[in-house]
Amino acid sequence: MSLALAEPAASTSIALDVETVSHRYDVDGKDLQVLDDVSLSIAPGEFVALLGPSGCGKSTLLRLAAGLETPTTGSVREDGRPIAAPDPDRILVFQDPTLFPWRTVRGNIAIGLEARGLIREREYRIDEVLKLVKLEGFSDFYPHQLSGGMAQRAALARALVNDPKLLLLDEPFGKLDSLTRLRMQNELLDLWKSAGFTALLVTHDVEEALLLADRVIVLSDRPASIVAEVRVDQSHPRRRDDADLIALRRSLLEKLGISHDV
Ligand code: ADP
Ligand code: MG
C-alpha cells in the first residue's frame, strides 16, 4: 500500500461541448431562430475565438455556455455534464465592464467572493488578481475614476477572482481604443497562459481572433451555423504581419463574406 503524498491538482479548465444546439426566442409570439444545429467541442485549456455577423447569435451561444439559458434543442455540457445554471466556474465578461459605481475597484472584485461566503477565506485572491491585471495601485478608486482600459481590467479581475475554469468573453475589448486593445490582448494571453482556463472569445476583429486563439470559428448569418473553422498553430507571441496569419485573415474575411481588399 502506498500513501498518497499529494492531492491531485485541482483542474483549472473544463471541456465544453456544444452538441447539435438549435435555439429559438419567442419575440411577441413569433418564433426567432438564432442558432441552427451548432456543434462545437472545446478542449480543456483551449482558446477558441468566434467570429460572425452582428445579430447572428454569438452572445446567445455564450449565454448558453454560461448557463444563463438552456438550448431549445441539443445540449451544452461541461466535462460531459449538462450545463443547467450559472456557476462561478464559468464566467462571462461583457463588452461593458458593468462595474457597480458605488463600489471601489476592490469592492467590485470582492462581489463574487462575498456572494459565495468566501470573502474571509479568499480575500488574499483580490490582491493577487489586482496584481495580475496591473491595478495594484488602484484598489480604492471608484469606477468613474478609471479609464476604459482600467475598467475592463477591473472587470477581468472580478471574473478571475473566482478562478473560472471557463472564461467567456463577449467582445471584451470592442470599445477600447486601439492601443489599449493591443495591450489588453497581450494581457489576456498572459492570464490565460498562467491561469490555464478554457477561453471562448467572441470578437468582430479577425486579427484579434488570429492573434489570440488556437482555433477560430466562423458563424453564418442568423440563424447561426458553423461555416468555417481554422486552426492557428503558431506559438505566441504572434506577429500580425506574419505571412501565414495574413493568408488566414484573408480566408476568414472571405468566409465572412467580406472581399479581401479591405
Ligand atoms: P450577436 O451577439 O451575434 O450579435 P445575439 O446572440 O445577441 O447576436 O442575438 C441574436 C438574435 O437574437 C438577435 O436577432 C437578437 O435580437 C435576438 N435576441 C437575443 N436575445 C434575445 C432575447 N432574450 N429575446 C429575444 N430575442 C433575442
Ligand atoms: Mg453579441
Tab-separated table of C-alpha atoms and ligand atoms in Angstrom:
chain	number	residue	atom	x	y	z
A	1	MET	CA	0.000	0.000	0.000
A	2	SER	CA	1.329	3.409	-0.821
A	3	LEU	CA	0.464	6.649	0.840
A	4	ALA	CA	-0.777	9.426	-1.381
A	5	LEU	CA	1.559	12.285	-0.627
A	6	ALA	CA	-0.263	14.955	-2.534
A	7	GLU	CA	-3.808	15.606	-3.580
A	8	PRO	CA	-4.225	15.645	-7.329
A	9	ALA	CA	-4.039	19.248	-8.501
A	10	ALA	CA	-7.478	20.760	-8.940
A	11	SER	CA	-8.163	21.144	-12.619
A	12	THR	CA	-8.023	24.696	-13.862
A	13	SER	CA	-10.041	24.199	-17.016
A	14	ILE	CA	-13.021	22.330	-18.405
A	15	ALA	CA	-14.031	20.775	-21.698
A	16	LEU	CA	-17.024	22.492	-23.284
A	17	ASP	CA	-19.255	20.524	-25.622
A	18	VAL	CA	-21.989	22.113	-27.650
A	19	GLU	CA	-23.885	19.343	-29.369
A	20	THR	CA	-26.433	19.865	-32.147
A	21	VAL	CA	-27.727	23.011	-30.497
A	22	SER	CA	-30.554	24.971	-32.052
A	23	HIS	CA	-32.016	27.884	-30.163
A	24	ARG	CA	-35.136	29.966	-30.607
A	25	TYR	CA	-36.563	33.012	-28.910
A	26	ASP	CA	-40.194	33.889	-28.701
A	27	VAL	CA	-40.462	37.522	-29.779
A	28	ASP	CA	-44.023	38.833	-29.368
A	29	GLY	CA	-45.430	35.412	-30.140
A	30	LYS	CA	-43.163	34.990	-33.173
A	31	ASP	CA	-40.508	32.372	-33.325
A	32	LEU	CA	-36.991	33.727	-33.874
A	33	GLN	CA	-34.445	31.050	-34.657
A	34	VAL	CA	-30.984	32.140	-33.561
A	35	LEU	CA	-28.784	29.033	-33.645
A	36	ASP	CA	-29.111	26.243	-36.166
A	37	ASP	CA	-27.572	22.887	-35.369
A	38	VAL	CA	-24.324	24.154	-33.861
A	39	SER	CA	-21.833	21.538	-32.653
A	40	LEU	CA	-18.544	22.541	-31.152
A	41	SER	CA	-16.098	20.852	-28.803
A	42	ILE	CA	-13.532	22.854	-26.915
A	43	ALA	CA	-10.735	21.015	-25.128
A	44	PRO	CA	-9.686	21.899	-21.572
A	45	GLY	CA	-7.376	24.907	-21.707
A	46	GLU	CA	-8.051	25.620	-25.359
A	47	PHE	CA	-8.583	29.183	-26.598
A	48	VAL	CA	-11.308	29.433	-29.219
A	49	ALA	CA	-12.498	32.597	-30.972
A	50	LEU	CA	-15.928	33.030	-32.533
A	51	LEU	CA	-16.459	35.373	-35.470
A	52	GLY	CA	-19.766	36.120	-37.099
A	53	PRO	CA	-22.039	38.851	-38.396
A	54	SER	CA	-23.786	41.134	-35.961
A	55	GLY	CA	-27.006	39.612	-34.629
A	56	CYS	CA	-26.194	36.068	-35.742
A	57	GLY	CA	-26.309	34.525	-32.268
A	58	LYS	CA	-22.788	34.786	-30.831
A	59	SER	CA	-23.840	36.242	-27.483
A	60	THR	CA	-26.608	33.672	-27.283
A	61	LEU	CA	-24.042	30.897	-27.625
A	62	LEU	CA	-22.004	32.406	-24.768
A	63	ARG	CA	-25.107	32.720	-22.592
A	64	LEU	CA	-25.860	29.040	-23.179
A	65	ALA	CA	-22.304	28.131	-22.125
A	66	ALA	CA	-22.634	30.368	-19.060
A	67	GLY	CA	-25.833	28.553	-18.095
A	68	LEU	CA	-27.920	31.729	-18.353
A	69	GLU	CA	-30.185	29.987	-20.851
A	70	THR	CA	-30.834	26.398	-21.846
A	71	PRO	CA	-30.902	25.431	-25.515
A	72	THR	CA	-34.221	24.790	-27.243
A	73	THR	CA	-32.761	21.572	-28.648
A	74	GLY	CA	-29.398	19.880	-28.283
A	75	SER	CA	-27.089	20.022	-25.287
A	76	VAL	CA	-24.336	22.115	-23.794
A	77	ARG	CA	-22.042	20.233	-21.401
A	78	GLU	CA	-19.009	20.873	-19.233
A	79	ASP	CA	-16.773	17.859	-18.784
A	80	GLY	CA	-19.711	15.786	-20.012
A	81	ARG	CA	-22.280	17.166	-17.537
A	82	PRO	CA	-25.188	19.233	-18.845
A	83	ILE	CA	-24.918	22.943	-18.019
A	84	ALA	CA	-28.161	23.923	-16.354
A	85	ALA	CA	-27.410	27.059	-14.346
A	86	PRO	CA	-24.770	29.734	-13.893
A	87	ASP	CA	-21.722	28.733	-11.884
A	88	PRO	CA	-18.633	30.656	-10.763
A	89	ASP	CA	-16.561	28.112	-12.702
A	90	ARG	CA	-17.954	29.660	-15.888
A	91	ILE	CA	-17.767	33.416	-16.071
A	92	LEU	CA	-18.966	35.772	-18.756
A	93	VAL	CA	-17.161	39.082	-19.344
A	94	PHE	CA	-19.072	41.679	-21.353
A	95	GLN	CA	-18.074	44.494	-23.651
A	96	ASP	CA	-19.134	46.985	-20.990
A	97	PRO	CA	-17.341	46.450	-17.705
A	98	THR	CA	-20.627	46.877	-15.751
A	99	LEU	CA	-18.892	47.808	-12.506
A	100	PHE	CA	-21.023	48.987	-9.588
A	101	PRO	CA	-20.370	52.760	-9.437
A	102	TRP	CA	-20.776	52.927	-5.657
A	103	ARG	CA	-18.130	50.304	-5.005
A	104	THR	CA	-14.379	50.714	-5.300
A	105	VAL	CA	-12.311	48.501	-7.597
A	106	ARG	CA	-11.620	46.236	-4.627
A	107	GLY	CA	-15.295	46.254	-3.667
A	108	ASN	CA	-16.317	45.294	-7.188
A	109	ILE	CA	-13.812	42.460	-7.352
A	110	ALA	CA	-14.975	41.208	-3.957
A	111	ILE	CA	-18.583	40.709	-5.074
A	112	GLY	CA	-18.286	37.106	-6.254
A	113	LEU	CA	-16.426	36.019	-3.127
A	114	GLU	CA	-18.919	37.820	-0.884
A	115	ALA	CA	-21.859	36.204	-2.644
A	116	ARG	CA	-20.317	32.791	-2.094
A	117	GLY	CA	-19.397	33.434	1.545
A	118	LEU	CA	-15.714	33.051	0.707
A	119	ILE	CA	-14.531	36.568	1.374
A	120	ARG	CA	-12.657	35.844	4.619
A	121	GLU	CA	-11.057	32.714	3.306
A	122	ARG	CA	-10.020	34.087	-0.071
A	123	GLU	CA	-9.614	37.808	0.405
A	124	TYR	CA	-5.939	37.409	-0.474
A	125	ARG	CA	-7.030	36.483	-4.007
A	126	ILE	CA	-8.252	40.040	-4.522
A	127	ASP	CA	-4.718	41.351	-4.122
A	128	GLU	CA	-3.408	38.611	-6.391
A	129	VAL	CA	-5.817	39.391	-9.222
A	130	LEU	CA	-5.322	43.149	-8.809
A	131	LYS	CA	-1.659	42.488	-9.434
A	132	LEU	CA	-2.396	40.193	-12.383
A	133	VAL	CA	-4.396	42.898	-14.154
A	134	LYS	CA	-1.932	45.602	-13.097
A	135	LEU	CA	-4.326	47.572	-10.932
A	136	GLU	CA	-2.498	47.172	-7.601
A	137	GLY	CA	-2.341	50.902	-7.049
A	138	PHE	CA	-5.988	51.483	-7.871
A	139	SER	CA	-7.887	49.251	-5.491
A	140	ASP	CA	-9.555	52.204	-3.737
A	141	PHE	CA	-10.551	54.000	-6.929
A	142	TYR	CA	-14.177	54.231	-7.966
A	143	PRO	CA	-15.240	53.238	-11.498
A	144	HIS	CA	-15.659	56.872	-12.621
A	145	GLN	CA	-12.003	57.454	-11.787
A	146	LEU	CA	-10.822	54.726	-14.211
A	147	SER	CA	-10.015	54.829	-17.917
A	148	GLY	CA	-11.898	52.438	-20.208
A	149	GLY	CA	-8.971	50.015	-20.235
A	150	MET	CA	-8.633	50.086	-16.463
A	151	ALA	CA	-12.353	49.498	-16.005
A	152	GLN	CA	-12.182	46.499	-18.338
A	153	ARG	CA	-9.168	45.218	-16.387
A	154	ALA	CA	-11.188	45.534	-13.190
A	155	ALA	CA	-14.000	43.554	-14.825
A	156	LEU	CA	-11.488	40.869	-15.809
A	157	ALA	CA	-10.152	40.798	-12.248
A	158	ARG	CA	-13.709	40.428	-10.932
A	159	ALA	CA	-14.043	37.346	-13.151
A	160	LEU	CA	-10.600	35.929	-12.344
A	161	VAL	CA	-11.016	36.160	-8.572
A	162	ASN	CA	-13.432	33.239	-8.901
A	163	ASP	CA	-10.744	31.139	-10.609
A	164	PRO	CA	-13.051	30.318	-13.521
A	165	LYS	CA	-12.401	27.141	-15.457
A	166	LEU	CA	-14.148	28.596	-18.471
A	167	LEU	CA	-13.839	32.270	-19.329
A	168	LEU	CA	-16.444	33.513	-21.800
A	169	LEU	CA	-15.567	36.849	-23.346
A	170	ASP	CA	-18.164	38.814	-25.306
A	171	GLU	CA	-16.311	41.388	-27.424
A	172	PRO	CA	-14.446	42.453	-24.287
A	173	PHE	CA	-12.179	44.976	-25.991
A	174	GLY	CA	-14.650	46.269	-28.574
A	175	LYS	CA	-14.984	49.704	-27.035
A	176	LEU	CA	-11.346	50.318	-26.194
A	177	ASP	CA	-9.033	52.484	-28.244
A	178	SER	CA	-6.711	50.508	-30.494
A	179	LEU	CA	-3.559	50.838	-28.374
A	180	THR	CA	-5.347	49.824	-25.200
A	181	ARG	CA	-6.912	46.945	-27.089
A	182	LEU	CA	-3.498	45.649	-28.165
A	183	ARG	CA	-2.221	45.858	-24.609
A	184	MET	CA	-5.298	44.111	-23.234
A	185	GLN	CA	-4.987	41.337	-25.816
A	186	ASN	CA	-1.470	40.621	-24.608
A	187	GLU	CA	-2.584	40.728	-21.008
A	188	LEU	CA	-5.427	38.333	-21.693
A	189	LEU	CA	-2.962	35.928	-23.291
A	190	ASP	CA	-0.670	36.122	-20.255
A	191	LEU	CA	-3.602	35.496	-17.929
A	192	TRP	CA	-4.784	32.560	-19.993
A	193	LYS	CA	-1.285	31.044	-20.016
A	194	SER	CA	-0.780	31.445	-16.283
A	195	ALA	CA	-4.274	30.543	-15.083
A	196	GLY	CA	-4.919	27.763	-17.596
A	197	PHE	CA	-8.670	28.299	-18.056
A	198	THR	CA	-10.555	27.365	-21.215
A	199	ALA	CA	-11.373	30.515	-23.192
A	200	LEU	CA	-14.181	31.261	-25.617
A	201	LEU	CA	-13.895	34.736	-27.104
A	202	VAL	CA	-16.479	36.449	-29.277
A	203	THR	CA	-14.920	39.183	-31.352
A	204	HIS	CA	-15.676	41.060	-34.542
A	205	ASP	CA	-11.969	41.623	-35.048
A	206	VAL	CA	-10.477	38.963	-37.329
A	207	GLU	CA	-6.960	39.994	-36.409
A	208	GLU	CA	-7.708	39.713	-32.698
A	209	ALA	CA	-9.058	36.203	-33.239
A	210	LEU	CA	-5.923	35.198	-35.164
A	211	LEU	CA	-3.504	36.742	-32.685
A	212	LEU	CA	-5.058	35.049	-29.675
A	213	ALA	CA	-6.886	31.831	-30.457
A	214	ASP	CA	-5.843	28.228	-31.045
A	215	ARG	CA	-8.900	27.891	-33.240
A	216	VAL	CA	-11.172	30.368	-34.991
A	217	ILE	CA	-14.771	29.504	-35.779
A	218	VAL	CA	-16.857	31.460	-38.268
A	219	LEU	CA	-20.623	31.605	-37.900
A	220	SER	CA	-23.146	32.358	-40.637
A	221	ASP	CA	-25.878	34.975	-40.540
A	222	ARG	CA	-28.772	34.220	-38.179
A	223	PRO	CA	-29.698	31.529	-37.546
A	224	ALA	CA	-26.019	30.887	-36.942
A	225	SER	CA	-24.414	27.691	-38.091
A	226	ILE	CA	-20.709	26.999	-38.307
A	227	VAL	CA	-19.421	27.846	-41.786
A	228	ALA	CA	-15.688	27.531	-41.243
A	229	GLU	CA	-13.119	26.573	-38.699
A	230	VAL	CA	-9.394	27.267	-38.857
A	231	ARG	CA	-6.667	26.115	-36.541
A	232	VAL	CA	-3.894	28.580	-35.768
A	233	ASP	CA	-0.859	26.509	-34.950
A	234	GLN	CA	1.540	29.332	-34.245
A	235	SER	CA	3.110	29.898	-30.867
A	236	HIS	CA	2.820	33.199	-29.001
A	237	PRO	CA	3.713	35.987	-29.340
A	238	ARG	CA	2.351	36.122	-32.851
A	239	ARG	CA	3.170	38.768	-35.387
A	240	ARG	CA	0.275	40.378	-37.170
A	241	ASP	CA	2.434	40.748	-40.304
A	242	ASP	CA	3.271	37.048	-40.406
A	243	ALA	CA	2.585	35.678	-43.899
A	244	ASP	CA	0.592	32.671	-42.660
A	245	LEU	CA	-1.602	34.856	-40.471
A	246	ILE	CA	-2.201	37.266	-43.337
A	247	ALA	CA	-3.294	34.351	-45.528
A	248	LEU	CA	-5.588	33.069	-42.776
A	249	ARG	CA	-7.016	36.546	-42.296
A	250	ARG	CA	-7.829	36.766	-45.977
A	251	SER	CA	-9.549	33.411	-45.997
A	252	LEU	CA	-11.552	34.248	-42.838
A	253	LEU	CA	-12.696	37.562	-44.319
A	254	GLU	CA	-13.834	35.701	-47.412
A	255	LYS	CA	-15.755	33.263	-45.260
A	256	LEU	CA	-17.394	36.217	-43.532
A	257	GLY	CA	-18.419	37.430	-46.962
A	258	ILE	CA	-16.085	40.417	-46.931
A	259	SER	CA	-13.957	40.963	-50.011
A	260	HIS	CA	-10.261	40.588	-49.408
A	261	ASP	CA	-9.252	44.044	-50.457
A	262	VAL	CA	-10.316	45.527	-47.103
B	1	ADP	P1	-24.827	38.570	-31.662
B	1	ADP	O1	-24.174	38.512	-30.318
B	1	ADP	O2	-24.226	37.649	-32.667
B	1	ADP	O3	-24.876	39.974	-32.194
B	1	ADP	P2	-27.229	37.764	-30.208
B	1	ADP	O4	-26.982	36.380	-29.749
B	1	ADP	O5	-27.117	38.855	-29.201
B	1	ADP	O6	-26.352	38.081	-31.503
B	1	ADP	O7	-28.690	37.853	-30.800
B	1	ADP	C1	-29.116	37.051	-31.893
B	1	ADP	C2	-30.552	37.388	-32.240
B	1	ADP	O8	-31.388	37.024	-31.161
B	1	ADP	C3	-30.809	38.880	-32.481
B	1	ADP	O9	-31.723	38.981	-33.529
B	1	ADP	C4	-31.399	39.348	-31.171
B	1	ADP	O10	-32.286	40.417	-31.393
B	1	ADP	C5	-32.151	38.119	-30.689
B	1	ADP	N1	-32.188	38.005	-29.228
B	1	ADP	C6	-31.135	37.967	-28.400
B	1	ADP	N2	-31.515	37.800	-27.126
B	1	ADP	C7	-32.867	37.722	-27.152
B	1	ADP	C8	-33.873	37.559	-26.162
B	1	ADP	N3	-33.570	37.396	-24.882
B	1	ADP	N4	-35.158	37.531	-26.564
B	1	ADP	C9	-35.492	37.660	-27.859
B	1	ADP	N5	-34.593	37.821	-28.853
B	1	ADP	C10	-33.301	37.868	-28.505
B	2	MG	MG	-23.343	39.994	-29.140
